[in-house]
């Protein structure tokens, strides 16, 4: 008779697994597995596969959530850029309208014609000085 090494095998073998026999007198095959190591390995492999499938499902859910978050970030970026462009266009239009209204109200400054004449006179005198300096240098 095999000696059970753990409670699991004790339960699997039962207390009287070697004494079981049929009514005809032939012994019945054992209820527990004969190769305990192979059975344990199979059970562990099935548990590992089940845990791996759970992990895979969680990873898939995480990746789906990541993809959704990425697409939403792109959407927010697009909406933000569109809103910024709209705001900038509104500000530019407002500034242009204000500038036009100010020019209408102020008109041309009173000193602008006087300053233009003064600028022409200064430029004319500077040109005359340049000609005199050129004449002095040639002598």
Short mmCIF file of C-alpha atoms in Angstrom, two decimals:
data_model
loop_
_atom_site.label_atom_id
_atom_site.label_comp_id
_atom_site.label_asym_id
_atom_site.label_seq_id
_atom_site.Cartn_x
_atom_site.Cartn_y
_atom_site.Cartn_z
CA UNK A 1 0.00 0.00 0.00
CA UNK A 2 1.19 3.56 -0.82
CA UNK A 3 1.60 5.88 2.13
CA UNK A 4 -0.15 9.22 1.61
CA UNK A 5 2.25 12.12 2.09
CA UNK A 6 -0.26 14.90 2.64
CA UNK A 7 -3.83 15.49 3.65
CA UNK A 8 -4.82 15.86 0.00
CA UNK A 9 -3.56 12.40 -0.86
CA UNK A 10 -5.03 10.95 2.31
CA UNK A 11 -8.41 12.29 1.27
CA UNK A 12 -7.88 11.15 -2.35
CA UNK A 13 -6.84 7.63 -1.34
CA UNK A 14 -9.39 7.22 1.35
CA UNK A 15 -8.80 5.17 4.45
CA UNK A 16 -9.43 1.82 2.91
CA UNK A 17 -8.37 2.22 -0.71
CA UNK A 18 -6.35 -0.97 -0.71
CA UNK A 19 -9.10 -3.01 0.86
CA UNK A 20 -11.77 -2.11 -1.70
CA UNK A 21 -12.88 -5.03 -3.77
CA UNK A 22 -15.85 -5.84 -5.86
CA UNK A 23 -18.47 -8.44 -5.02
CA UNK A 24 -16.67 -10.87 -7.31
CA UNK A 25 -13.53 -10.76 -5.23
CA UNK A 26 -11.32 -8.87 -7.68
CA UNK A 27 -9.66 -5.78 -6.26
CA UNK A 28 -10.89 -2.44 -7.57
CA UNK A 29 -8.43 0.02 -9.06
CA UNK A 30 -7.26 2.71 -6.63
CA UNK A 31 -9.41 5.85 -6.42
CA UNK A 32 -6.41 8.19 -6.21
CA UNK A 33 -3.83 8.74 -8.90
CA UNK A 34 -0.92 6.36 -9.07
CA UNK A 35 1.58 9.01 -10.21
CA UNK A 36 1.17 11.77 -7.61
CA UNK A 37 3.97 13.98 -9.00
CA UNK A 38 2.52 14.10 -12.51
CA UNK A 39 -0.92 14.84 -11.12
CA UNK A 40 0.44 17.61 -8.91
CA UNK A 41 2.29 19.09 -11.87
CA UNK A 42 -0.88 19.00 -13.98
CA UNK A 43 -2.89 20.68 -11.21
CA UNK A 44 -0.21 23.35 -10.84
CA UNK A 45 -0.11 23.90 -14.60
CA UNK A 46 -3.89 24.31 -14.71
CA UNK A 47 -3.76 26.78 -11.81
CA UNK A 48 -0.94 28.67 -13.51
CA UNK A 49 -2.88 28.77 -16.77
CA UNK A 50 -5.99 30.06 -14.98
CA UNK A 51 -3.97 32.76 -13.22
CA UNK A 52 -2.26 33.68 -16.49
CA UNK A 53 -5.64 34.00 -18.20
CA UNK A 54 -6.89 36.28 -15.39
CA UNK A 55 -3.70 38.34 -15.67
CA UNK A 56 -4.08 38.52 -19.45
CA UNK A 57 -7.66 39.74 -19.09
CA UNK A 58 -6.54 42.44 -16.65
CA UNK A 59 -3.71 43.50 -18.98
CA UNK A 60 -6.15 43.70 -21.90
CA UNK A 61 -8.50 45.86 -19.82
CA UNK A 62 -5.59 48.08 -18.79
CA UNK A 63 -4.40 48.47 -22.39
CA UNK A 64 -7.94 49.27 -23.55
CA UNK A 65 -8.19 51.92 -20.83
CA UNK A 66 -4.81 53.29 -21.88
CA UNK A 67 -5.91 53.50 -25.51
CA UNK A 68 -9.12 55.28 -24.53
CA UNK A 69 -7.20 57.74 -22.35
CA UNK A 70 -4.75 58.41 -25.17
CA UNK A 71 -7.53 59.12 -27.66
CA UNK A 72 -9.26 61.42 -25.16
CA UNK A 73 -6.01 63.33 -24.59
CA UNK A 74 -5.70 63.82 -28.35
CA UNK A 75 -9.30 65.04 -28.50
CA UNK A 76 -8.72 67.51 -25.65
CA UNK A 77 -5.55 68.75 -27.35
CA UNK A 78 -7.42 69.32 -30.61
CA UNK A 79 -10.26 71.12 -28.84
CA UNK A 80 -7.81 73.27 -26.87
CA UNK A 81 -5.92 74.28 -30.03
CA UNK A 82 -9.17 75.11 -31.81
CA UNK A 83 -10.36 77.20 -28.87
CA UNK A 84 -7.01 78.99 -28.67
CA UNK A 85 -7.14 79.83 -32.38
CA UNK A 86 -10.68 81.18 -31.99
CA UNK A 87 -9.64 83.29 -29.00
CA UNK A 88 -6.60 84.67 -30.83
CA UNK A 89 -8.71 85.60 -33.86
CA UNK A 90 -11.24 87.34 -31.61
CA UNK A 91 -8.48 89.32 -29.88
CA UNK A 92 -6.89 90.32 -33.20
CA UNK A 93 -10.25 91.48 -34.55
CA UNK A 94 -10.89 93.48 -31.38
CA UNK A 95 -7.45 95.14 -31.54
CA UNK A 96 -7.94 96.03 -35.21
CA UNK A 97 -11.36 97.55 -34.49
CA UNK A 98 -9.93 99.56 -31.58
CA UNK A 99 -7.05 100.80 -33.71
CA UNK A 100 -9.45 101.86 -36.47
CA UNK A 101 -11.70 103.69 -33.99
CA UNK A 102 -8.72 105.48 -32.42
CA UNK A 103 -7.44 106.58 -35.84
CA UNK A 104 -10.89 107.90 -36.72
CA UNK A 105 -11.17 109.81 -33.44
CA UNK A 106 -7.64 111.24 -33.38
CA UNK A 107 -7.10 111.77 -37.09
CA UNK A 108 -3.60 112.83 -38.07
CA UNK A 109 -1.51 114.55 -35.39
CA UNK A 110 -1.05 118.33 -35.72
CA UNK A 111 2.73 118.07 -35.48
CA UNK A 112 3.20 115.48 -38.21
CA UNK A 113 3.48 117.96 -41.10
CA UNK A 114 5.88 120.19 -39.13
CA UNK A 115 8.05 117.20 -38.21
CA UNK A 116 8.12 116.02 -41.84
CA UNK A 117 9.37 119.47 -42.96
CA UNK A 118 11.97 119.53 -40.19
CA UNK A 119 13.17 116.05 -41.16
CA UNK A 120 13.57 117.09 -44.81
CA UNK A 121 15.53 120.20 -43.79
CA UNK A 122 17.88 118.17 -41.58
CA UNK A 123 18.46 115.60 -44.34
CA UNK A 124 19.18 118.38 -46.87
CA UNK A 125 21.73 120.03 -44.57
CA UNK A 126 23.41 116.69 -43.86
CA UNK A 127 23.75 116.04 -47.59
CA UNK A 128 25.31 119.52 -48.04
CA UNK A 129 27.78 118.81 -45.22
CA UNK A 130 28.70 115.48 -46.86
CA UNK A 131 29.40 117.28 -50.16
CA UNK A 132 31.62 119.87 -48.42
CA UNK A 133 33.55 117.13 -46.61
CA UNK A 134 34.07 115.31 -49.91
CA UNK A 135 35.31 118.56 -51.49
CA UNK A 136 37.73 119.19 -48.61
CA UNK A 137 39.10 115.65 -48.83
CA UNK A 138 39.77 115.93 -52.55
CA UNK A 139 41.87 119.10 -52.07
#
